Coordinates of C-alpha atoms (C1' of nucleotides) in Angstrom, one line a residue:
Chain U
X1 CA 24.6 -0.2 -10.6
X2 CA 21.0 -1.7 -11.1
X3 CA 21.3 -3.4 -8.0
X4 CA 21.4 -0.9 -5.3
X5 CA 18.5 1.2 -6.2
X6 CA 16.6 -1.8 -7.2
X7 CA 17.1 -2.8 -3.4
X8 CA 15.4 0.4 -2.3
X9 CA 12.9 0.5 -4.2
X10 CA 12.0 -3.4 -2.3
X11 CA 13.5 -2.1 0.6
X12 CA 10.5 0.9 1.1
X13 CA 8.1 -1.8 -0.3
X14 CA 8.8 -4.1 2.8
X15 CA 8.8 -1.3 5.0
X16 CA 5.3 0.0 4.2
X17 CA 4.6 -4.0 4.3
X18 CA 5.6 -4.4 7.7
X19 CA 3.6 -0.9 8.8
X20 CA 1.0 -1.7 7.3
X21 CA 0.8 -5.0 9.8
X22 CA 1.9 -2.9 12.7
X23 CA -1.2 -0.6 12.4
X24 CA -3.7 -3.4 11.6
X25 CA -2.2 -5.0 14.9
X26 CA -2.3 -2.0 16.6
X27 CA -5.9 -1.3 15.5
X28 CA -6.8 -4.9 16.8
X29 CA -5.1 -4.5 20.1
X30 CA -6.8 -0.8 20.5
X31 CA -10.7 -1.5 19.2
X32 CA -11.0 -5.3 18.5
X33 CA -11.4 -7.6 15.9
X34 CA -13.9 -5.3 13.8
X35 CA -11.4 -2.7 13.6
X36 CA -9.5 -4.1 11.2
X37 CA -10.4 -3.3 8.3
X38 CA -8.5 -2.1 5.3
X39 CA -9.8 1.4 5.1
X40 CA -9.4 2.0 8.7
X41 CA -5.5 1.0 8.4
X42 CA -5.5 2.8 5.5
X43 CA -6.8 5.7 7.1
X44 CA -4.1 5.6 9.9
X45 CA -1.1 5.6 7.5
X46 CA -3.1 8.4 5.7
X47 CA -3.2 6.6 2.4
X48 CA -6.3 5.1 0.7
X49 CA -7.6 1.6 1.0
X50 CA -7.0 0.6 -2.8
X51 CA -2.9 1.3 -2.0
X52 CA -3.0 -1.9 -0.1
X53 CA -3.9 -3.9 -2.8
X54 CA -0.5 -3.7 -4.0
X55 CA 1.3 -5.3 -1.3
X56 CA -1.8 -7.9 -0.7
X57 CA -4.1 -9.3 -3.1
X58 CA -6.4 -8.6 -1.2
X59 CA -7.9 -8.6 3.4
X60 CA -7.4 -11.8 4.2
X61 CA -4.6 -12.5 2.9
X62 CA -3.3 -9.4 4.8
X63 CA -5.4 -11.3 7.8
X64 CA -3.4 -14.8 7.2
X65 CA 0.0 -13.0 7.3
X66 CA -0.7 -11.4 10.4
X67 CA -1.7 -14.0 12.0
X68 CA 1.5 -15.6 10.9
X69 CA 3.6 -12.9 12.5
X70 CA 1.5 -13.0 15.4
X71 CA 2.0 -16.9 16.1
X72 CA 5.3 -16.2 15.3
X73 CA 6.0 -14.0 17.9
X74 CA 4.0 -16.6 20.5
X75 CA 6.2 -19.2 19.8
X76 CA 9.3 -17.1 20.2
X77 CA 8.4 -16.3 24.0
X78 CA 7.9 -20.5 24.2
X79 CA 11.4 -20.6 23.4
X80 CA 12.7 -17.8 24.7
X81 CA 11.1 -19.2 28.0
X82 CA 12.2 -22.4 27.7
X83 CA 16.0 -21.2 26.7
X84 CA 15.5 -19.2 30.1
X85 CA 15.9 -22.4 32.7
X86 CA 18.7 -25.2 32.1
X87 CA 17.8 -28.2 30.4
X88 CA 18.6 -30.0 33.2
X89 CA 15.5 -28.7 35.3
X90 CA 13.0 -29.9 33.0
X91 CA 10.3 -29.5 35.2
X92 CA 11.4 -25.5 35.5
X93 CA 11.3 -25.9 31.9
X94 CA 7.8 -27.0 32.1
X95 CA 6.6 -23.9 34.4
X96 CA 8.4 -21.5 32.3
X97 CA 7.1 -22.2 29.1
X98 CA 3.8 -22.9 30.6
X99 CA 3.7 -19.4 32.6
X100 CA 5.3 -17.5 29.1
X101 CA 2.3 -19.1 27.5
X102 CA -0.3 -17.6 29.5
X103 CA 1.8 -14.3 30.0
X104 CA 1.5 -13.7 26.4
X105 CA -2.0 -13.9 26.6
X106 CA -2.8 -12.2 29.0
X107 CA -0.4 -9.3 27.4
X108 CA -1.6 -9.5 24.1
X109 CA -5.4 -10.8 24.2
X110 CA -6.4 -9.6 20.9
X111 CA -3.5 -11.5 19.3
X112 CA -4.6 -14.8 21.2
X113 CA -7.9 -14.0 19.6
X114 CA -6.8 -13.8 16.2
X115 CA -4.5 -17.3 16.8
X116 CA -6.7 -19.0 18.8
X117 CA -10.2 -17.9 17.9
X118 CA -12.1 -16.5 15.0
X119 CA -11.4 -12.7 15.7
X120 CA -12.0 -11.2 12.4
X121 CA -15.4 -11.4 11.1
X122 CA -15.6 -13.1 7.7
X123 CA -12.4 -14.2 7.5
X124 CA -11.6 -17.6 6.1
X125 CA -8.6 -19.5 6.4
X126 CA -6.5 -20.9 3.7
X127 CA -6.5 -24.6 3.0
X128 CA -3.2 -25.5 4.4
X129 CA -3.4 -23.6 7.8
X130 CA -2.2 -19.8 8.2
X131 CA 0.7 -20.2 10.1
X132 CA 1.8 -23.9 9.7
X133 CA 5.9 -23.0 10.7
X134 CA 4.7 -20.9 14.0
X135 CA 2.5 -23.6 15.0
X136 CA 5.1 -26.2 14.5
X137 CA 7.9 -24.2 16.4
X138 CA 5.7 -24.2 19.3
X139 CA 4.6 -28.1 19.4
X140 CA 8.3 -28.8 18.8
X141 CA 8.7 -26.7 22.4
X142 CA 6.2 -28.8 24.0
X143 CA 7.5 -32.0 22.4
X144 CA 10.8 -31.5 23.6
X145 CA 9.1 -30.6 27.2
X146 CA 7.6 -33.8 27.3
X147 CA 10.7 -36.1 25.7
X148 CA 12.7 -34.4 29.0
X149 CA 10.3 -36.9 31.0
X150 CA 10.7 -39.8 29.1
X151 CA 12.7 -41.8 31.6
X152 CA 10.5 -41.7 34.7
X153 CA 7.4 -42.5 32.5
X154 CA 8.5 -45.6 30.6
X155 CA 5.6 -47.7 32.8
X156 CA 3.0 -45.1 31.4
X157 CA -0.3 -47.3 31.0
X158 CA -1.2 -45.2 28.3
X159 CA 2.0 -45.2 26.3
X160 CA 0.8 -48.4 24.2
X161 CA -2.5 -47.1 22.9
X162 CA -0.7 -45.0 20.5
X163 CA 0.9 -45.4 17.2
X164 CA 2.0 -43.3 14.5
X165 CA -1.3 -43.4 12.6
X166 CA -2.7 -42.0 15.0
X167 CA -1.2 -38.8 13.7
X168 CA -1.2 -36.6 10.6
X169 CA 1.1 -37.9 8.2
X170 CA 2.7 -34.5 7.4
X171 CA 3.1 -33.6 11.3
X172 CA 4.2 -36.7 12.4
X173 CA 6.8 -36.4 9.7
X174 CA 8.0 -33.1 11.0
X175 CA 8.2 -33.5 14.0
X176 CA 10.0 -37.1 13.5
X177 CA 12.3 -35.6 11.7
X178 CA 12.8 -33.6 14.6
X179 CA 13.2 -36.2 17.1
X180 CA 13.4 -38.9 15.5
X181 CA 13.7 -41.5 18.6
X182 CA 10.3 -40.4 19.8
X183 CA 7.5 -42.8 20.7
X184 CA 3.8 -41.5 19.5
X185 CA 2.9 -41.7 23.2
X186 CA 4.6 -38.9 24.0
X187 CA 3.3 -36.9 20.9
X188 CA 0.4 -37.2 22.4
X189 CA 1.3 -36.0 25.1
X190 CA 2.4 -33.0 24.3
X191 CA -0.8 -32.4 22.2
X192 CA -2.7 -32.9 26.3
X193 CA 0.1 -30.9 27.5
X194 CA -0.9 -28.2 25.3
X195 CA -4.4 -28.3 26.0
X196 CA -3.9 -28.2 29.3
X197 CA -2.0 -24.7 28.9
X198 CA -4.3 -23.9 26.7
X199 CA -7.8 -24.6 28.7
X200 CA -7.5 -22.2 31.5
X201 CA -6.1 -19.6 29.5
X202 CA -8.7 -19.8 26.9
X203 CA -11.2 -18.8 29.9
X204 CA -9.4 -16.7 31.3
X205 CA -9.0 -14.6 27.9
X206 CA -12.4 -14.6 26.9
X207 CA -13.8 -14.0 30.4
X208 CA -15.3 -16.8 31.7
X209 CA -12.9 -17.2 34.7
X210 CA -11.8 -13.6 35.8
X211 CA -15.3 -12.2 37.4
X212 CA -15.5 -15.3 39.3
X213 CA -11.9 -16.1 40.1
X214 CA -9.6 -13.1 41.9
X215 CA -6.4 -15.0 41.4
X216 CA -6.2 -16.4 37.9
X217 CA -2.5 -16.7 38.0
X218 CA -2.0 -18.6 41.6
X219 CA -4.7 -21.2 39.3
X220 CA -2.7 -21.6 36.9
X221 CA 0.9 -22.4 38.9
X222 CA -1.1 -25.2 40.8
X223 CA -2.2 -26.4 37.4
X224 CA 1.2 -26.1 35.6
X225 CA 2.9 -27.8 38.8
X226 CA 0.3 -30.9 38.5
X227 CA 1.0 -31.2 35.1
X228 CA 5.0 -31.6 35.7
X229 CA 4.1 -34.0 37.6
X230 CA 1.4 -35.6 35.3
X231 CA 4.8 -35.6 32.6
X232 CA 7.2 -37.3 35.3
X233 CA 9.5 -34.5 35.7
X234 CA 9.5 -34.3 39.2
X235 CA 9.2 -30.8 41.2
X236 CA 10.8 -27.5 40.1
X237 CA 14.5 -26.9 40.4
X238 CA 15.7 -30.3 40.4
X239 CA 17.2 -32.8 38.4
X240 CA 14.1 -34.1 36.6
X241 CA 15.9 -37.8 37.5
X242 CA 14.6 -37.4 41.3
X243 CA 10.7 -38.3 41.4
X244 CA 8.9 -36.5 44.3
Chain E
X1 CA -63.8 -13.9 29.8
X2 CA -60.4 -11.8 29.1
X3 CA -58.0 -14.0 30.1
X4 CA -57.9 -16.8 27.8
X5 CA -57.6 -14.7 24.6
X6 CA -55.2 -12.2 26.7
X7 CA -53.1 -15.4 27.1
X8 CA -53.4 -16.6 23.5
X9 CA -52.3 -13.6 22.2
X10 CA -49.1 -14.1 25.2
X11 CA -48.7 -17.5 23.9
X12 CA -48.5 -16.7 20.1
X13 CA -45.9 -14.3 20.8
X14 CA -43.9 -16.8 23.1
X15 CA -44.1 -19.2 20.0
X16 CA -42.6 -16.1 17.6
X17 CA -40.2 -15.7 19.9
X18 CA -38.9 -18.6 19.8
X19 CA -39.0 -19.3 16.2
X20 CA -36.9 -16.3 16.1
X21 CA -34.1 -17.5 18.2
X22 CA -34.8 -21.2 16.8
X23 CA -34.1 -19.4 13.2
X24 CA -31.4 -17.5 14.7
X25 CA -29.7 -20.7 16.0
X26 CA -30.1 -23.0 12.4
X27 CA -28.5 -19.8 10.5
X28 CA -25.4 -19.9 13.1
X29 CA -25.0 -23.8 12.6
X30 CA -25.2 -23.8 8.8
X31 CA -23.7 -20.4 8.0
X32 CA -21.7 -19.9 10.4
X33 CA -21.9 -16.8 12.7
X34 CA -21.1 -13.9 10.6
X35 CA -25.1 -15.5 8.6
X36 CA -26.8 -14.6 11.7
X37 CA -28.4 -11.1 11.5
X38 CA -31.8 -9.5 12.1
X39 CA -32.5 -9.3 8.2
X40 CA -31.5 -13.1 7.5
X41 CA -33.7 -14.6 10.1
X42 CA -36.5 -11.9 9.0
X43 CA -36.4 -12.9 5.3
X44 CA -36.3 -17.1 6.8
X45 CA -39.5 -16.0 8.5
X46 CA -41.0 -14.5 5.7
X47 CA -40.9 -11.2 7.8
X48 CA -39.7 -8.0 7.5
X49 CA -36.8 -7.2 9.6
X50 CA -38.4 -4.3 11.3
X51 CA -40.8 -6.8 13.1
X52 CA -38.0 -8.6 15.2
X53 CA -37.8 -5.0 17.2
X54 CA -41.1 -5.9 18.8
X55 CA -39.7 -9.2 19.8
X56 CA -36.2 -7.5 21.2
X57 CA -35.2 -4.7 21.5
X58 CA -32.1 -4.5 19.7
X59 CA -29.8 -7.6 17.9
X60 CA -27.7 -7.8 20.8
X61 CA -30.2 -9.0 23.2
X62 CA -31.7 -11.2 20.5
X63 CA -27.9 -12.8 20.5
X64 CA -27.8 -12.5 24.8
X65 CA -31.2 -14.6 24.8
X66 CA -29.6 -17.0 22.2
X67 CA -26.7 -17.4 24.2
X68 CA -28.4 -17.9 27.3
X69 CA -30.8 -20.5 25.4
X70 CA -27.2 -22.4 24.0
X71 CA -25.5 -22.2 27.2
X72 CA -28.5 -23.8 28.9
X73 CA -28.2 -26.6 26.7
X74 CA -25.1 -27.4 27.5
X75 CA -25.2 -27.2 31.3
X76 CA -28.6 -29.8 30.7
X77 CA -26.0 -32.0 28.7
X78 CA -23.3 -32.3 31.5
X79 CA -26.3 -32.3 34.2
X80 CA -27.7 -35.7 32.7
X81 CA -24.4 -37.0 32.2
X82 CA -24.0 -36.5 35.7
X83 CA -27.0 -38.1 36.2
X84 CA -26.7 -41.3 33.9
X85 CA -23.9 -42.7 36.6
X86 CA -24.6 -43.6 40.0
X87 CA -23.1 -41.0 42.9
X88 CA -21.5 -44.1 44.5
X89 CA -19.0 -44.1 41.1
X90 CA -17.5 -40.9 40.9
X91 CA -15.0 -41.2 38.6
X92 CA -17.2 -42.8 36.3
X93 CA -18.9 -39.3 36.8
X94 CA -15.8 -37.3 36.0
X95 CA -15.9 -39.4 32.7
X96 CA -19.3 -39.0 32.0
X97 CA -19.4 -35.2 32.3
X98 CA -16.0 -34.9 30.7
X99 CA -17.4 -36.6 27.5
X100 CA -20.7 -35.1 27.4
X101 CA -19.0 -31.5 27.3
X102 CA -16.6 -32.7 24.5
X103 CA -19.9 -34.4 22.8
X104 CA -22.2 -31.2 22.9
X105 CA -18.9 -29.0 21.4
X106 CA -18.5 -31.5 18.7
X107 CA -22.2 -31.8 17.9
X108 CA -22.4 -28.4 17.7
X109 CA -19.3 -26.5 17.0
X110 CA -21.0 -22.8 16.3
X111 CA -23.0 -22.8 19.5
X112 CA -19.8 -23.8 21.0
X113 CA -17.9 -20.7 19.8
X114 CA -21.0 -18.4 20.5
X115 CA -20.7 -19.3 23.9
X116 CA -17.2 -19.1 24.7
X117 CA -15.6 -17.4 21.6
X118 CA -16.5 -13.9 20.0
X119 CA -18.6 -15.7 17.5
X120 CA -20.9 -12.7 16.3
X121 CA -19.0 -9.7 15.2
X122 CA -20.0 -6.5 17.0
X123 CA -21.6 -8.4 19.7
X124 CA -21.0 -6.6 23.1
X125 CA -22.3 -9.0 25.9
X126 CA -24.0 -6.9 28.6
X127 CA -22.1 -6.1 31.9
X128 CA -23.3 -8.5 34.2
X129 CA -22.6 -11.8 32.1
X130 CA -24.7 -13.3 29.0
X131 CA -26.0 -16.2 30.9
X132 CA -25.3 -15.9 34.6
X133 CA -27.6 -19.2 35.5
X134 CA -26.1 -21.5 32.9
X135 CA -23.1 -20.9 33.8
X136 CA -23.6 -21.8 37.4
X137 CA -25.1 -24.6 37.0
X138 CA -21.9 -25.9 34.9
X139 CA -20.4 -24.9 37.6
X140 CA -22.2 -26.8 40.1
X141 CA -21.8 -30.1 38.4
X142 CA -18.0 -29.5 38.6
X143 CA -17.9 -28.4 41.9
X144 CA -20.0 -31.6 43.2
X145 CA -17.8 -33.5 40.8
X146 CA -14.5 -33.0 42.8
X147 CA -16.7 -32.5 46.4
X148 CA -16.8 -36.3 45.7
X149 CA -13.4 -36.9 45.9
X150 CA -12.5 -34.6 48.7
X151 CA -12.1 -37.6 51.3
X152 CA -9.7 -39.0 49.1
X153 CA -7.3 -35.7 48.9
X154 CA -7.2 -34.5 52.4
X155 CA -3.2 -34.1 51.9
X156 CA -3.7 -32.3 49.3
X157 CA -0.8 -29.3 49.6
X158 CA -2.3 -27.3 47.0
X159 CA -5.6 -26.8 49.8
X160 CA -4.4 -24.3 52.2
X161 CA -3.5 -22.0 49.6
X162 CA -7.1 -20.7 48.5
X163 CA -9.5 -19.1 51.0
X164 CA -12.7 -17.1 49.6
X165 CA -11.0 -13.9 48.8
X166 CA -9.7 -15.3 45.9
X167 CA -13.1 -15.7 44.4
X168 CA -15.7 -12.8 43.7
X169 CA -18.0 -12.4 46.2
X170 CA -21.2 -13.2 44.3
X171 CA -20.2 -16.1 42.8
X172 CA -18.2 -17.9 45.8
X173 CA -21.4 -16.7 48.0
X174 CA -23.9 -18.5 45.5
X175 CA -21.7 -21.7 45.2
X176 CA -21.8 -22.0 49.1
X177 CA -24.9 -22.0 49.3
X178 CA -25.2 -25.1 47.1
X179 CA -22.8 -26.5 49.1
X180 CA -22.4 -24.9 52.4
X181 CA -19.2 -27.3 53.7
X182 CA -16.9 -26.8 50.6
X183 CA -13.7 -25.8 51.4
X184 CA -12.0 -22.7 48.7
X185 CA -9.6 -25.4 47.4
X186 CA -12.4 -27.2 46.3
X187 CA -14.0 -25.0 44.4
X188 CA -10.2 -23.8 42.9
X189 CA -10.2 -27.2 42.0
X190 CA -13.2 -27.6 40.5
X191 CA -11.9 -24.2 38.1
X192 CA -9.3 -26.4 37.1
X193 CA -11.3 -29.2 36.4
X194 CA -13.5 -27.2 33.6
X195 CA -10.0 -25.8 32.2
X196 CA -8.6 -29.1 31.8
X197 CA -12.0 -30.1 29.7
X198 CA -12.0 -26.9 27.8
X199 CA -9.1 -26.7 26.6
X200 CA -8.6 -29.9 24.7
X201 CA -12.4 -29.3 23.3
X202 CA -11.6 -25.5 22.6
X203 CA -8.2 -26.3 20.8
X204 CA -10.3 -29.1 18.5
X205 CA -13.1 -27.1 17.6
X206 CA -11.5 -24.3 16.7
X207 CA -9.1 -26.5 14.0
X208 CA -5.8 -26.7 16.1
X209 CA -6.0 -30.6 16.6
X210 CA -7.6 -31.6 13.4
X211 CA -5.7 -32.4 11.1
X212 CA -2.3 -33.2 13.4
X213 CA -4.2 -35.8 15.5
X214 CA -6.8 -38.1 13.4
X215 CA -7.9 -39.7 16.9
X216 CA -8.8 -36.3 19.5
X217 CA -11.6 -39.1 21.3
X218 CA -8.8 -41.0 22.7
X219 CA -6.3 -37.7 23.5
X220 CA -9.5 -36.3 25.2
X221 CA -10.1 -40.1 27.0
X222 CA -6.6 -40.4 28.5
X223 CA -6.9 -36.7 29.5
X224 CA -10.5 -37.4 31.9
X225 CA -8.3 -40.1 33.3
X226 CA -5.9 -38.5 34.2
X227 CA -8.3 -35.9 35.9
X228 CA -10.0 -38.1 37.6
X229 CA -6.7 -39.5 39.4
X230 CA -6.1 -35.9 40.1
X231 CA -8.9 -35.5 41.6
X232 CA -8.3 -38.2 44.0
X233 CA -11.4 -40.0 42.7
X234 CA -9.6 -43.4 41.8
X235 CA -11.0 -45.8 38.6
X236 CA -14.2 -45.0 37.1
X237 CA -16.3 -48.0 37.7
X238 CA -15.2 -48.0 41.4
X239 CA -16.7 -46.7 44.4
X240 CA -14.2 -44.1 44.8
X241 CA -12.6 -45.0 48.0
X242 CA -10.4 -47.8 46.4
X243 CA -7.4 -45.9 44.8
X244 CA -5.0 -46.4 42.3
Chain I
dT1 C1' 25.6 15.8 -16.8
dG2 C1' 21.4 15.7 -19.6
dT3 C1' 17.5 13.9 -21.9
dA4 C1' 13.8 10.5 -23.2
dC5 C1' 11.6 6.8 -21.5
dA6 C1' 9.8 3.0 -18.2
dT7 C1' 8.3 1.7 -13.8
dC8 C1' 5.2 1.7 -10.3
dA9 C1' 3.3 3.4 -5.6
dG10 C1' -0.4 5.8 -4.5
dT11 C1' -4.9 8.7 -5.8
dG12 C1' -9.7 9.5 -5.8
dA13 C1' -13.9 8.4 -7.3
dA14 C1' -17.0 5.0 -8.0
dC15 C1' -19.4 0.2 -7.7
dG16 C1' -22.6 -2.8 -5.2
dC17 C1' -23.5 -4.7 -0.9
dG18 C1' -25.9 -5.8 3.4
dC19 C1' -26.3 -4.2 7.7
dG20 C1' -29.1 -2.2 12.1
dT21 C1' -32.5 0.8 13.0
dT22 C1' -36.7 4.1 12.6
dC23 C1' -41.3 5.3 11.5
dA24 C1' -45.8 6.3 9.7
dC25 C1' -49.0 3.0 8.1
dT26 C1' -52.5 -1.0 7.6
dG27 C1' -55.3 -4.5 8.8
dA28 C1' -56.5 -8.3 11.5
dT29 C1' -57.4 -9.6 16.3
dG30 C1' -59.5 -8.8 20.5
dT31 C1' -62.6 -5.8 23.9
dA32 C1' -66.7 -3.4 25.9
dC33 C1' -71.2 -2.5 25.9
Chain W
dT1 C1' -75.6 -11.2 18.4
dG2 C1' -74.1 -6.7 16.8
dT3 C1' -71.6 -2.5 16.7
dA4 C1' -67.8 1.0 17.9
dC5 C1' -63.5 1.2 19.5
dA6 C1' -58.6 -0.2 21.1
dT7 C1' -54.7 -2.9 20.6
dC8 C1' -50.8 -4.3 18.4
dA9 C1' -48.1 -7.5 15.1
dG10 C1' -46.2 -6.8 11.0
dT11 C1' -45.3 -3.8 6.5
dG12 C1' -42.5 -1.4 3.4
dA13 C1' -39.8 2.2 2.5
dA14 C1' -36.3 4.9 3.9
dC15 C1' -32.0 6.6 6.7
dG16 C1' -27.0 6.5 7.0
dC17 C1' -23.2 3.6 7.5
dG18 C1' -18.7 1.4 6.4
dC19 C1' -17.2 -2.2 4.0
dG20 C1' -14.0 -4.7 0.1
dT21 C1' -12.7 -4.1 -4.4
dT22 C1' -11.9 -2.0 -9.1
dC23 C1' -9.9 1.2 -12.3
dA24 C1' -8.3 4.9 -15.1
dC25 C1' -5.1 8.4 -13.6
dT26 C1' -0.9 11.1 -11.9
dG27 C1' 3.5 12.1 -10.6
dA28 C1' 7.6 11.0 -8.5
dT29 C1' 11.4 7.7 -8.8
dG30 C1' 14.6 5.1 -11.2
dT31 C1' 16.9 3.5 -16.0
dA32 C1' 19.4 3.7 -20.4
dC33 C1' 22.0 6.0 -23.5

DNA sequence: TGTACATCAGTGAACGCGCGTTCACTGATGTAC
DNA sequence: TGTACATCAGTGAACGCGCGTTCACTGATGTAC
């Protein structure tokens, strides 16, 4: 039986893989950016810094995985928030997603640095993006937030000026494939839909907002409740087929 | 005659001075931020890096100064922008500002991230803000941005919900005395206004809208005119009284 | 069950690197009479 | 105008630091018969 102890042996290896990212987030969440660095996760797990070059080739590649796991766990709150209010209240949808979005942040600042900024000093992303399926999971969330509106936006001014060149050619495949009777309008959409998320928390993260403002949170509702309105979903709680 | 010499000696070092941060600032745009440190600029000056200590004190108020210096730049960006459209067109305004703060971020990207990412590794801003003046002064061309279209948003039901608590007390008691008859909503408004901006800009120059949208110009368009309806400003080009 | 061999995770010492910061000093520039 | 002194910008060598990465090695764990 080759098998079995063949499976431990890859078993302990993913194990000591996974700590390994646990105390480099830890570190990250407990002393910043700068303090993670190989020999200082090393030290915590009281091994020596040349033992992690066997489970990565080498730091940033240890940085582009966790970043992965870290965008992975951003877009599962998306959907967990979204999962969290029927479909049938889309503009609910809107708020919870929206509210998970900045809730994450604000619980987990560090990680929104190492996503959304350039936390770790020297680091350099690979070519094709560090965390291409986490980042698509959470556009398909706001996609689908935005294709909820559809119906009470079909005048949309805008809606013209887009077409599907206007895209990637790799994403716009994606996220066809995903929803495959979408217009490009509302891809981009939920590409301003995002940034408007993303804009106040972005500030608010990296402190440009909360010396000045007492009540970052109460900003953000009226913010999130204008852009359910922006999308044509209506008011929270309702049908998403009754405009205010 | 001691003055003149006194004051050429004064002047030369004002000059140094500035070369250093001017150095400083070229190193950050071609090399990115981790390029910028006390020895580079030194051996770009042909000096030694001891000699910057009699300049500053220590690097991080040689990277304060800079951001200060950067920050100022921008808030003289959006201030001519502001200035390049009649009053009588406010939305036009809203536009103009809207674009010059995505222009200045895309012109320069690292200064962008100095000032409102952790660009320089190890960098600790001091406690009472980096660039206290800049900052208001962006501020105040927000705030007078949506003070324009006050008339137009009387029924506003966000309004009542802010009063001045929910700001700190320095900076809502410096904004009022720019303008003494703005209402707490406004300036909550105004918040949102520099979020909606941001966050766009900050998702693009940080590679999140790159390569998914080839045309961010005309996401980041439809966004300002959207803000500008928000802000109960009407069409830009108007006078701001006719709406929608 | 027992023995000979293979695998491989982790060691520990070393490498070269560039950094911020300090300090005794030199030499040019400016000052006072 | 000339001389004795003061200022002070910049030198150059050194400090201690922690980093990423490499490499020959050890010793426990697993494999084959």
């Amino acid at each position: 039986m080759g098998q079995p102890t063949l499976r431990r042996r890859d078993r302990i290896r993913a194990e000591t893989s996974s700590e390994i990212k646990a105390i480099a987030l830890r570190l990250l969440a407990a002393n910043g950016p700068d303090a993670v660095t190989l020999r200082a996760i090393a030290r915590d797990m009281g091994m020596t810094a040349g033992a992690i070059y066997s489970y990565f080739d080498t730091r940033d590649d240890l940085i582009t995985a966790l970043i992965a796991d870290v965008y992975g766990s951003l877009a599962d709150a998306m959907e967990n928030a979204r999962d969290s209010v029927p479909a049938a209240d889309p503009a609910g949808r809107v708020l919870a997603v929206g509210h998970a979005y900045r809730r994450w942040a604000v619980t987990h600042p560090e990680e929104f640095r190492l996503v959304y900024g350039d936390a770790v000093p020297g680091y350099h992303a690979p070519a094709n993006g560090p965390s291409k399926d986490a980042e698509e999971r959470a556009c398909a969330v706001l996609v689908e937030l935005v294709a909820a509106g559809r119906p009470n936006r079909d005048e949309d001014p805008a809606a013209p000026r887009y077409d599907w060149t206007d895209f990637g050619e790799d994403y716009a495949a994606g996220i066809r494939k995903l929803f495959p009777e979408l217009p490009p309008a509302a891809l981009a959409l939920a590409l301003r839909t995002w940034g408007r998320m993303h804009g106040q928390v972005a500030l608010e993260i990296y402190g440009h907002l909360r010396p000045q403002l007492v009540t970052p949170e109460k900003l953000y509702e009226d913010e999130m409740l204008d852009l359910a309105t922006t999308l044509g979903l209506g008011v929270p709680g309702g049908s998403g087929r009754e405009a205010t």
